Amino acid sequence: MHKKILVVDDEKNMRWALRKALEKEKYVVYEASNGKEAIEKFNSCNPNLVLLDLKMPAMDGLEALKKIKVLNEEVPIIMITAHGTMETAIEAMKIGALDYISKPFEVEELKVTIQKALGFGALKEELNYLREELEHTTGKQIIGASNQLKNVMDMVERVSKTNATVLILGESGTGKELIANAIHYSSDRKAAPYVKINCGAIPENLIESELFGYEKGAFTGAATRKIGKFERANGGTIFLDEVGELDLGMQVKLLRVLQEKEIERIGGTQPIKIDVRVVAATNRDLFSMVEEGRFREDLYYRLNVIPIQLPPLRERKEDIPLLVNYFLEKFSQEVGKGKIMLEDGVAEKLLQYQWKGNIRELENVIERMVILSDGNKITVNNLPKEILVAEIREEFLLPENGLFMEDLEKNLILQALERTDYNQTKAAQLLGISRHTLIYRMEKYSIKK
């Protein structure tokens, strides 16, 4: 894609000379004869770089520079200065101009200055990419060796080399965002922008402006133009998390983007072509929502080009020990503890638990146990109550002929006391009751050590 350059100069001959020189270098050139016209052209053509003369009628270069920086802080701007305007050029650099070039100048000098400026913009994009890549590779890895996870990663490898829209399905906490990250960072777009948005976390009245942006004056409070998420992701990938939370009105607008490959800012009059790879995710059953009329069928099929179903953690239990070891190491380092081990029986209970919150729940449980553990060993007493209660529910089934609740309660109290060597505080924790309640019930059932 050829870079776009906006040339702003009140001298017609200068604009003509710059256009001819830059078009030979395969740049797309736009022209403006003063600062006011420059703002209008900038809004319409969204250039990659601006060549801006300092001395112009209607609106001078400094004023135009300030207004362009409000519209787009990142765009590189090169000031064109004349003899005796050096101090003004330095002032422009302080405001935000990237560089300046003094008249008269050689065409080759201008070309080098432009290349450096565009290279600087590319470097900023690369740094942003590297920051996200670092985040991706440190502390946010995909852990597991189960066949289910291998099948998912095989699918990721196959689809990442395409531009196909992907729909990631799975329960909350299964790692849908990590899979979206893997798709982007394994694709040819990995050096381009990667923009994420949680559709369920933004109020309905704000989601359109977040996705598509708005023009200055589009509504009360719109003091400047805002670039939306789709436009920021141009050339790269946008991740629409919790896409099932979009209302029907936004679904129509998203469908148009997927069909036409263009967006329109709120208050805008011209469609803007975009090249964005869409990855969406949801923990909802979109097919059922379609049948109920809560999700558009045409949008469902647009999103569901390549579906990737993530299995819940309870269906790939062989991955639990790997995840436990990973989180143990991670959180022990964070809290400054040495290597932390699990006491006999703890790992078994972690395997038996159903993990309705999936990997996110497992991560939270390990972090809590590491923080609350004494020394470098996690014991059964460090296990959260919900895991112990779940174990009791699985072990005890109501007999066909029923039972006496008091006998069951007494039996459980005895088990808890024996397991903790009659430590009343620890036994109460195992039972999920207070120590005073335990003492009362011990007296009720005449239980003594």
Short mmCIF file of C-alpha atoms in Angstrom, two decimals:
data_model
loop_
_atom_site.label_atom_id
_atom_site.label_comp_id
_atom_site.label_asym_id
_atom_site.label_seq_id
_atom_site.Cartn_x
_atom_site.Cartn_y
_atom_site.Cartn_z
CA MET A 1 0.00 0.00 0.00
CA HIS A 2 1.51 3.35 -1.09
CA LYS A 3 2.08 5.96 1.63
CA LYS A 4 -0.02 9.14 1.50
CA ILE A 5 1.62 12.57 1.87
CA LEU A 6 -0.19 15.87 2.34
CA VAL A 7 1.78 18.85 0.92
CA VAL A 8 0.75 22.21 2.44
CA ASP A 9 2.27 25.34 0.84
CA ASP A 10 0.81 28.61 -0.43
CA GLU A 11 3.18 28.65 -3.42
CA LYS A 12 1.56 26.80 -6.33
CA ASN A 13 4.89 26.17 -8.07
CA MET A 14 6.36 24.64 -4.89
CA ARG A 15 3.39 22.30 -4.53
CA TRP A 16 3.72 21.28 -8.20
CA ALA A 17 7.45 20.55 -7.82
CA LEU A 18 6.94 18.54 -4.63
CA ARG A 19 4.09 16.55 -6.19
CA LYS A 20 6.21 15.59 -9.22
CA ALA A 21 9.18 14.59 -7.07
CA LEU A 22 7.13 12.56 -4.60
CA GLU A 23 4.97 10.78 -7.17
CA LYS A 24 8.17 9.49 -8.79
CA GLU A 25 8.83 7.78 -5.44
CA LYS A 26 5.38 6.13 -5.61
CA TYR A 27 3.84 8.32 -2.89
CA VAL A 28 0.18 9.35 -3.14
CA VAL A 29 0.20 13.17 -2.91
CA TYR A 30 -2.55 15.52 -1.71
CA GLU A 31 -2.27 19.32 -1.78
CA ALA A 32 -3.46 22.25 0.33
CA SER A 33 -2.67 25.95 -0.17
CA ASN A 34 -3.09 27.12 3.45
CA GLY A 35 -3.56 25.85 6.99
CA LYS A 36 -7.34 25.93 6.95
CA GLU A 37 -7.49 23.90 3.73
CA ALA A 38 -4.85 21.56 5.20
CA ILE A 39 -7.17 20.64 8.11
CA GLU A 40 -9.99 19.83 5.69
CA LYS A 41 -7.72 17.72 3.47
CA PHE A 42 -6.22 15.96 6.49
CA ASN A 43 -9.70 14.96 7.64
CA SER A 44 -10.61 13.54 4.25
CA CYS A 45 -7.39 11.79 3.16
CA ASN A 46 -5.88 10.72 6.53
CA PRO A 47 -2.24 10.94 5.29
CA ASN A 48 0.78 9.03 6.62
CA LEU A 49 2.91 12.21 6.64
CA VAL A 50 2.45 15.99 6.30
CA LEU A 51 4.84 18.49 4.65
CA LEU A 52 3.78 21.78 6.21
CA ASP A 53 5.00 25.27 5.26
CA LEU A 54 5.43 27.70 8.15
CA LYS A 55 4.44 30.98 6.44
CA MET A 56 0.94 30.87 4.90
CA PRO A 57 -2.17 33.04 4.74
CA ALA A 58 -5.52 32.20 6.38
CA MET A 59 -3.87 29.93 8.95
CA ASP A 60 -0.11 29.67 9.38
CA GLY A 61 1.90 26.49 9.79
CA LEU A 62 2.15 26.62 13.58
CA GLU A 63 -1.60 26.90 14.03
CA ALA A 64 -2.22 24.14 11.48
CA LEU A 65 0.37 21.96 13.26
CA LYS A 66 -1.46 22.31 16.57
CA LYS A 67 -4.81 21.40 15.03
CA ILE A 68 -3.44 18.41 13.13
CA LYS A 69 -1.81 17.07 16.30
CA VAL A 70 -5.20 17.24 18.02
CA LEU A 71 -6.70 15.19 15.18
CA ASN A 72 -3.87 12.64 15.12
CA GLU A 73 -1.02 12.88 17.60
CA GLU A 74 1.00 10.12 15.92
CA VAL A 75 1.24 11.42 12.32
CA PRO A 76 4.79 12.63 11.46
CA ILE A 77 4.95 16.29 10.33
CA ILE A 78 7.90 17.92 8.54
CA MET A 79 7.98 21.72 8.59
CA ILE A 80 9.13 23.62 5.48
CA THR A 81 10.99 26.73 6.62
CA ALA A 82 12.42 29.78 4.85
CA HIS A 83 15.43 31.93 5.69
CA GLY A 84 15.01 33.71 9.02
CA THR A 85 12.38 31.32 10.44
CA MET A 86 14.71 29.00 12.38
CA GLU A 87 13.36 30.04 15.78
CA THR A 88 9.84 29.34 14.59
CA ALA A 89 10.95 25.93 13.30
CA ILE A 90 12.34 25.07 16.72
CA GLU A 91 9.05 26.15 18.29
CA ALA A 92 7.26 23.84 15.86
CA MET A 93 9.47 20.95 16.99
CA LYS A 94 8.46 21.65 20.60
CA ILE A 95 4.79 21.56 19.62
CA GLY A 96 5.16 18.19 17.92
CA ALA A 97 6.75 18.50 14.48
CA LEU A 98 9.13 15.62 13.87
CA ASP A 99 11.64 17.45 11.64
CA TYR A 100 12.11 20.50 9.40
CA ILE A 101 13.73 21.26 6.07
CA SER A 102 14.88 24.74 4.95
CA LYS A 103 14.22 26.37 1.57
CA PRO A 104 15.90 26.07 -0.82
CA PHE A 105 16.51 22.35 -0.50
CA GLU A 106 17.60 19.53 -2.77
CA VAL A 107 15.03 16.92 -3.76
CA GLU A 108 17.31 14.14 -2.53
CA GLU A 109 17.56 15.82 0.88
CA LEU A 110 13.76 15.96 1.05
CA LYS A 111 13.43 12.29 0.10
CA VAL A 112 15.83 11.24 2.86
CA THR A 113 14.01 13.39 5.43
CA ILE A 114 10.66 11.86 4.41
CA GLN A 115 12.05 8.32 4.56
CA LYS A 116 13.43 8.95 8.04
CA ALA A 117 10.10 10.38 9.21
CA LEU A 118 8.09 7.46 7.83
CA GLY A 119 10.65 5.07 9.29
CA PHE A 120 10.21 6.72 12.68
CA GLY A 121 6.45 6.13 12.48
CA ALA A 122 7.04 2.50 11.53
CA LEU A 123 9.47 2.18 14.45
CA LYS A 124 6.81 3.40 16.88
CA GLU A 125 4.41 0.79 15.52
CA GLU A 126 7.12 -1.86 15.87
CA LEU A 127 7.77 -0.84 19.48
CA ASN A 128 4.06 -1.11 20.25
CA TYR A 129 4.06 -4.55 18.63
CA LEU A 130 7.10 -5.64 20.65
CA ARG A 131 5.47 -4.51 23.88
CA GLU A 132 2.40 -6.63 23.12
CA GLU A 133 4.60 -9.52 22.00
CA LEU A 134 6.52 -9.33 25.29
CA GLU A 135 3.24 -9.38 27.20
CA HIS A 136 2.15 -12.32 25.08
CA THR A 137 5.28 -14.36 25.80
CA THR A 138 5.71 -13.56 29.50
CA GLY A 139 3.02 -14.78 31.84
CA LYS A 140 0.34 -15.31 29.21
CA GLN A 141 1.26 -18.64 27.66
CA ILE A 142 -0.93 -21.46 26.43
CA ILE A 143 -0.17 -24.37 28.75
CA GLY A 144 -1.22 -27.96 28.12
CA ALA A 145 -0.46 -31.23 26.35
CA SER A 146 -3.92 -32.81 26.04
CA ASN A 147 -5.20 -34.00 22.68
CA GLN A 148 -8.05 -31.48 22.91
CA LEU A 149 -5.63 -28.57 23.25
CA LYS A 150 -3.35 -29.95 20.53
CA ASN A 151 -6.32 -30.03 18.15
CA VAL A 152 -7.10 -26.38 18.99
CA MET A 153 -3.49 -25.30 18.39
CA ASP A 154 -3.39 -27.20 15.09
CA MET A 155 -6.45 -25.21 14.01
CA VAL A 156 -4.81 -21.96 15.16
CA GLU A 157 -1.73 -22.72 13.06
CA ARG A 158 -3.84 -23.42 9.98
CA VAL A 159 -6.13 -20.39 10.18
CA SER A 160 -3.50 -17.86 11.26
CA LYS A 161 -1.96 -17.86 7.78
CA THR A 162 -5.28 -16.77 6.27
CA ASN A 163 -7.42 -13.64 6.59
CA ALA A 164 -10.56 -15.61 7.44
CA THR A 165 -12.84 -14.40 10.23
CA VAL A 166 -12.57 -16.64 13.31
CA LEU A 167 -15.17 -17.24 16.04
CA ILE A 168 -13.73 -18.62 19.30
CA LEU A 169 -16.30 -20.38 21.47
CA GLY A 170 -15.93 -21.59 25.02
CA GLU A 171 -16.91 -21.16 28.64
CA SER A 172 -15.64 -18.21 30.64
CA GLY A 173 -12.05 -18.70 31.72
CA THR A 174 -11.04 -21.23 29.07
CA GLY A 175 -8.46 -18.92 27.45
CA LYS A 176 -10.29 -17.46 24.46
CA GLU A 177 -8.20 -14.28 24.50
CA LEU A 178 -4.97 -16.31 24.52
CA ILE A 179 -6.12 -18.16 21.40
CA ALA A 180 -6.96 -14.84 19.72
CA ASN A 181 -3.46 -13.59 20.63
CA ALA A 182 -1.92 -16.73 19.15
CA ILE A 183 -3.84 -16.26 15.89
CA HIS A 184 -2.62 -12.68 15.48
CA TYR A 185 0.99 -13.28 16.51
CA SER A 186 1.26 -16.32 14.22
CA SER A 187 -0.13 -14.42 11.24
CA ASP A 188 1.43 -12.25 8.54
CA ARG A 189 -0.20 -9.29 10.32
CA LYS A 190 1.81 -9.75 13.53
CA ALA A 191 3.81 -6.51 13.04
CA ALA A 192 0.60 -4.54 12.37
CA PRO A 193 -1.82 -3.19 15.01
CA TYR A 194 -3.64 -5.66 17.25
CA VAL A 195 -6.66 -4.01 18.86
CA LYS A 196 -8.84 -5.65 21.52
CA ILE A 197 -12.27 -4.59 22.73
CA ASN A 198 -14.62 -6.23 25.22
CA CYS A 199 -18.08 -5.69 23.76
CA GLY A 200 -19.74 -6.57 27.06
CA ALA A 201 -17.77 -4.04 29.13
CA ILE A 202 -18.84 -0.90 27.24
CA PRO A 203 -22.28 0.73 27.66
CA GLU A 204 -24.60 0.39 24.67
CA ASN A 205 -24.62 4.15 24.05
CA LEU A 206 -20.81 4.22 23.73
CA ILE A 207 -20.00 1.04 21.81
CA GLU A 208 -20.56 2.55 18.34
CA SER A 209 -18.15 5.45 18.96
CA GLU A 210 -15.59 3.03 20.42
CA LEU A 211 -15.73 0.76 17.37
CA PHE A 212 -16.09 3.32 14.59
CA GLY A 213 -15.02 6.67 16.08
CA TYR A 214 -16.67 10.04 15.47
CA GLU A 215 -16.13 13.39 13.80
CA LYS A 216 -15.69 16.67 15.60
CA GLY A 217 -19.11 18.12 16.42
CA ALA A 218 -20.94 14.83 15.80
CA PHE A 219 -22.65 15.24 19.16
CA THR A 220 -22.41 17.35 22.30
CA GLY A 221 -18.96 16.91 23.79
CA ALA A 222 -17.30 15.75 20.56
CA ALA A 223 -14.66 18.50 20.64
CA THR A 224 -12.23 16.63 18.37
CA ARG A 225 -12.26 13.75 15.96
CA LYS A 226 -11.86 10.32 17.54
CA ILE A 227 -10.43 7.35 15.65
CA GLY A 228 -12.32 4.13 16.41
CA LYS A 229 -10.97 0.66 17.15
CA PHE A 230 -11.55 -0.65 13.61
CA GLU A 231 -9.64 2.24 12.07
CA ARG A 232 -6.80 1.82 14.57
CA ALA A 233 -6.59 -1.86 13.65
CA ASN A 234 -6.25 -1.10 9.92
CA GLY A 235 -3.78 -3.53 8.37
CA GLY A 236 -3.88 -5.74 11.46
CA THR A 237 -6.34 -7.65 13.63
CA ILE A 238 -9.27 -6.65 15.83
CA PHE A 239 -10.40 -8.96 18.64
CA LEU A 240 -14.10 -8.59 19.52
CA ASP A 241 -14.43 -10.30 22.88
CA GLU A 242 -17.91 -11.15 24.19
CA VAL A 243 -19.43 -10.37 20.79
CA GLY A 244 -22.70 -12.00 21.90
CA GLU A 245 -23.34 -8.98 24.16
CA LEU A 246 -23.89 -6.59 21.22
CA ASP A 247 -27.45 -5.34 20.83
CA LEU A 248 -29.33 -5.89 17.56
CA GLY A 249 -28.67 -2.35 16.34
CA MET A 250 -24.89 -2.73 16.66
CA GLN A 251 -25.09 -6.18 15.11
CA VAL A 252 -26.46 -4.59 11.92
CA LYS A 253 -23.56 -2.11 11.81
CA LEU A 254 -20.96 -4.79 12.47
CA LEU A 255 -22.47 -6.92 9.70
CA ARG A 256 -22.04 -4.01 7.26
CA VAL A 257 -18.37 -3.69 8.22
CA LEU A 258 -17.78 -7.39 7.58
CA GLN A 259 -19.63 -7.25 4.25
CA GLU A 260 -18.35 -3.96 2.82
CA LYS A 261 -14.88 -3.79 4.45
CA GLU A 262 -15.51 -0.18 5.37
CA ILE A 263 -16.59 1.88 8.36
CA GLU A 264 -18.17 5.28 8.82
CA ARG A 265 -17.43 7.50 11.79
CA ILE A 266 -20.41 8.93 13.70
CA GLY A 267 -21.14 12.27 12.07
CA GLY A 268 -19.09 11.35 9.01
CA THR A 269 -20.30 11.53 5.43
CA GLN A 270 -17.72 9.36 3.68
CA PRO A 271 -17.11 5.63 4.15
CA ILE A 272 -13.54 4.68 5.07
CA LYS A 273 -12.08 1.52 3.55
CA ILE A 274 -10.33 -0.75 6.04
CA ASP A 275 -8.24 -3.91 5.88
CA VAL A 276 -8.85 -5.66 9.21
CA ARG A 277 -8.86 -9.32 10.18
CA VAL A 278 -11.70 -10.00 12.65
CA VAL A 279 -11.42 -12.52 15.48
CA ALA A 280 -14.48 -12.73 17.74
CA ALA A 281 -15.16 -14.68 20.92
CA THR A 282 -18.11 -15.47 23.15
CA ASN A 283 -19.17 -17.76 25.98
CA ARG A 284 -22.77 -17.54 24.75
CA ASP A 285 -24.59 -20.12 22.63
CA LEU A 286 -24.98 -17.90 19.56
CA PHE A 287 -26.94 -20.51 17.62
CA SER A 288 -29.60 -20.62 20.35
CA MET A 289 -29.60 -16.81 20.43
CA VAL A 290 -30.27 -16.82 16.67
CA GLU A 291 -33.22 -19.15 17.14
CA GLU A 292 -34.55 -16.88 19.91
CA GLY A 293 -34.18 -13.77 17.74
CA ARG A 294 -31.51 -12.19 19.96
CA PHE A 295 -28.65 -12.52 17.47
CA ARG A 296 -28.81 -11.90 13.74
CA GLU A 297 -28.51 -15.06 11.67
CA ASP A 298 -26.61 -13.30 8.85
CA LEU A 299 -24.05 -11.89 11.31
CA TYR A 300 -23.68 -15.31 12.94
CA TYR A 301 -22.67 -16.88 9.65
CA ARG A 302 -20.34 -13.96 8.83
CA LEU A 303 -18.52 -14.46 12.12
CA ASN A 304 -18.64 -18.24 12.13
CA VAL A 305 -16.42 -18.74 9.06
CA ILE A 306 -13.83 -20.62 11.13
CA PRO A 307 -15.20 -21.75 14.52
CA ILE A 308 -12.75 -22.83 17.22
CA GLN A 309 -14.33 -24.55 20.23
CA LEU A 310 -12.28 -24.46 23.43
CA PRO A 311 -12.89 -27.43 25.76
CA PRO A 312 -13.55 -26.70 29.45
CA LEU A 313 -10.76 -27.60 31.87
CA ARG A 314 -12.77 -30.49 33.35
CA GLU A 315 -12.61 -32.19 29.92
CA ARG A 316 -8.81 -31.98 29.69
CA LYS A 317 -7.75 -32.86 33.22
CA GLU A 318 -4.33 -34.06 32.07
CA ASP A 319 -3.48 -30.38 31.59
CA ILE A 320 -4.23 -29.51 35.23
CA PRO A 321 -0.84 -30.64 36.67
CA LEU A 322 1.00 -28.59 34.02
CA LEU A 323 -1.10 -25.53 34.77
CA VAL A 324 -0.70 -26.00 38.53
CA ASN A 325 3.10 -26.15 38.21
CA TYR A 326 3.13 -23.10 35.96
CA PHE A 327 1.01 -21.00 38.34
CA LEU A 328 2.94 -22.23 41.40
CA GLU A 329 6.19 -21.02 39.87
CA LYS A 330 4.65 -17.76 38.67
CA PHE A 331 3.10 -16.74 41.99
CA SER A 332 5.92 -18.00 44.19
CA GLN A 333 8.23 -15.66 42.28
CA GLU A 334 5.78 -12.79 42.56
CA VAL A 335 5.47 -13.07 46.37
CA GLY A 336 9.18 -13.75 46.83
CA LYS A 337 8.93 -17.34 48.06
CA GLY A 338 11.18 -20.20 47.07
CA LYS A 339 10.00 -23.29 45.25
CA ILE A 340 6.59 -24.31 46.62
CA MET A 341 5.49 -27.94 46.75
CA LEU A 342 2.09 -29.58 47.15
CA GLU A 343 1.51 -31.87 50.11
CA ASP A 344 0.34 -35.41 49.32
CA GLY A 345 -3.35 -35.39 48.48
CA VAL A 346 -3.61 -31.77 47.37
CA ALA A 347 -2.90 -32.49 43.69
CA GLU A 348 -5.48 -35.29 43.73
CA LYS A 349 -8.15 -32.96 45.07
CA LEU A 350 -7.30 -30.34 42.44
CA LEU A 351 -7.72 -33.02 39.76
CA GLN A 352 -11.07 -34.17 41.14
CA TYR A 353 -12.57 -30.67 41.27
CA GLN A 354 -14.82 -29.70 38.33
CA TRP A 355 -13.41 -26.15 37.77
CA LYS A 356 -16.55 -24.42 36.56
CA GLY A 357 -14.49 -21.22 36.26
CA ASN A 358 -11.90 -23.12 34.22
CA ILE A 359 -8.28 -21.89 33.98
CA ARG A 360 -9.10 -18.50 35.48
CA GLU A 361 -10.53 -20.16 38.60
CA LEU A 362 -7.52 -22.50 38.86
CA GLU A 363 -5.14 -19.55 38.58
CA ASN A 364 -6.97 -17.64 41.33
CA VAL A 365 -6.97 -20.69 43.63
CA ILE A 366 -3.23 -21.30 43.21
CA GLU A 367 -2.44 -17.61 43.81
CA ARG A 368 -4.53 -17.63 47.01
CA MET A 369 -2.90 -20.83 48.32
CA VAL A 370 0.62 -19.57 47.58
CA ILE A 371 -0.04 -16.33 49.46
CA LEU A 372 -1.66 -18.06 52.48
CA SER A 373 0.72 -21.03 52.69
CA ASP A 374 3.15 -21.33 55.60
CA GLY A 375 6.68 -21.95 54.41
CA ASN A 376 7.13 -23.68 51.08
CA LYS A 377 4.44 -26.36 51.22
CA ILE A 378 0.74 -26.17 50.37
CA THR A 379 -1.37 -28.48 52.53
CA VAL A 380 -4.94 -29.73 52.35
CA ASN A 381 -5.82 -27.05 54.89
CA ASN A 382 -4.85 -24.40 52.34
CA LEU A 383 -7.46 -25.66 49.88
CA PRO A 384 -10.44 -23.30 49.49
CA LYS A 385 -13.69 -24.30 51.10
CA GLU A 386 -15.45 -24.67 47.75
CA ILE A 387 -13.09 -27.47 46.71
CA LEU A 388 -13.50 -29.33 50.01
CA VAL A 389 -17.28 -28.90 49.96
CA ALA A 390 -17.42 -30.16 46.36
CA GLU A 391 -15.42 -33.21 47.40
CA ILE A 392 -17.86 -33.96 50.21
CA ARG A 393 -20.80 -33.59 47.83
CA GLU A 394 -19.23 -36.11 45.46
CA GLU A 395 -18.39 -38.60 48.23
CA PHE A 396 -21.81 -38.61 49.89
CA LEU A 397 -24.86 -39.68 47.93
CA LEU A 398 -28.28 -39.81 49.54
CA PRO A 399 -29.17 -43.49 50.16
CA GLU A 400 -32.39 -44.76 48.62
CA ASN A 401 -33.90 -45.29 52.09
CA GLY A 402 -32.77 -41.85 53.31
CA LEU A 403 -30.61 -41.08 56.36
CA PHE A 404 -30.55 -39.29 59.69
CA MET A 405 -29.04 -35.81 59.30
CA GLU A 406 -27.71 -35.79 62.86
CA ASP A 407 -25.79 -39.01 62.28
CA LEU A 408 -24.26 -37.55 59.10
CA GLU A 409 -23.35 -34.28 60.82
CA LYS A 410 -21.70 -36.10 63.74
CA ASN A 411 -19.76 -38.32 61.34
CA LEU A 412 -18.43 -35.36 59.37
CA ILE A 413 -17.36 -33.55 62.53
CA LEU A 414 -15.48 -36.64 63.70
CA GLN A 415 -13.75 -36.98 60.32
CA ALA A 416 -12.67 -33.33 60.37
CA LEU A 417 -11.33 -33.60 63.93
CA GLU A 418 -9.42 -36.80 63.21
CA ARG A 419 -7.92 -35.36 60.01
CA THR A 420 -6.64 -32.30 61.90
CA ASP A 421 -5.57 -34.18 65.05
CA TYR A 422 -8.44 -32.48 66.91
CA ASN A 423 -7.27 -28.97 66.05
CA GLN A 424 -10.64 -27.22 66.39
CA THR A 425 -9.70 -24.18 64.28
CA LYS A 426 -8.50 -26.28 61.35
CA ALA A 427 -11.42 -28.73 61.68
CA ALA A 428 -13.88 -25.82 61.56
CA GLN A 429 -12.17 -24.56 58.41
CA LEU A 430 -12.58 -27.98 56.76
CA LEU A 431 -16.28 -27.96 57.63
CA GLY A 432 -16.82 -24.35 56.57
CA ILE A 433 -18.13 -23.28 59.98
CA SER A 434 -16.83 -21.11 62.82
CA ARG A 435 -14.87 -22.58 65.75
CA HIS A 436 -17.66 -21.57 68.16
CA THR A 437 -20.22 -23.45 66.03
CA LEU A 438 -17.95 -26.50 66.02
CA ILE A 439 -17.58 -26.43 69.83
CA TYR A 440 -21.36 -26.13 70.21
CA ARG A 441 -21.95 -29.17 68.00
CA MET A 442 -19.20 -31.18 69.70
CA GLU A 443 -21.00 -30.58 72.98
CA LYS A 444 -24.33 -31.44 71.32
CA TYR A 445 -23.00 -34.85 70.18
CA SER A 446 -20.81 -35.39 73.28
CA ILE A 447 -17.65 -35.50 71.15
CA LYS A 448 -14.41 -35.33 73.13
CA LYS A 449 -10.80 -36.12 72.29
#
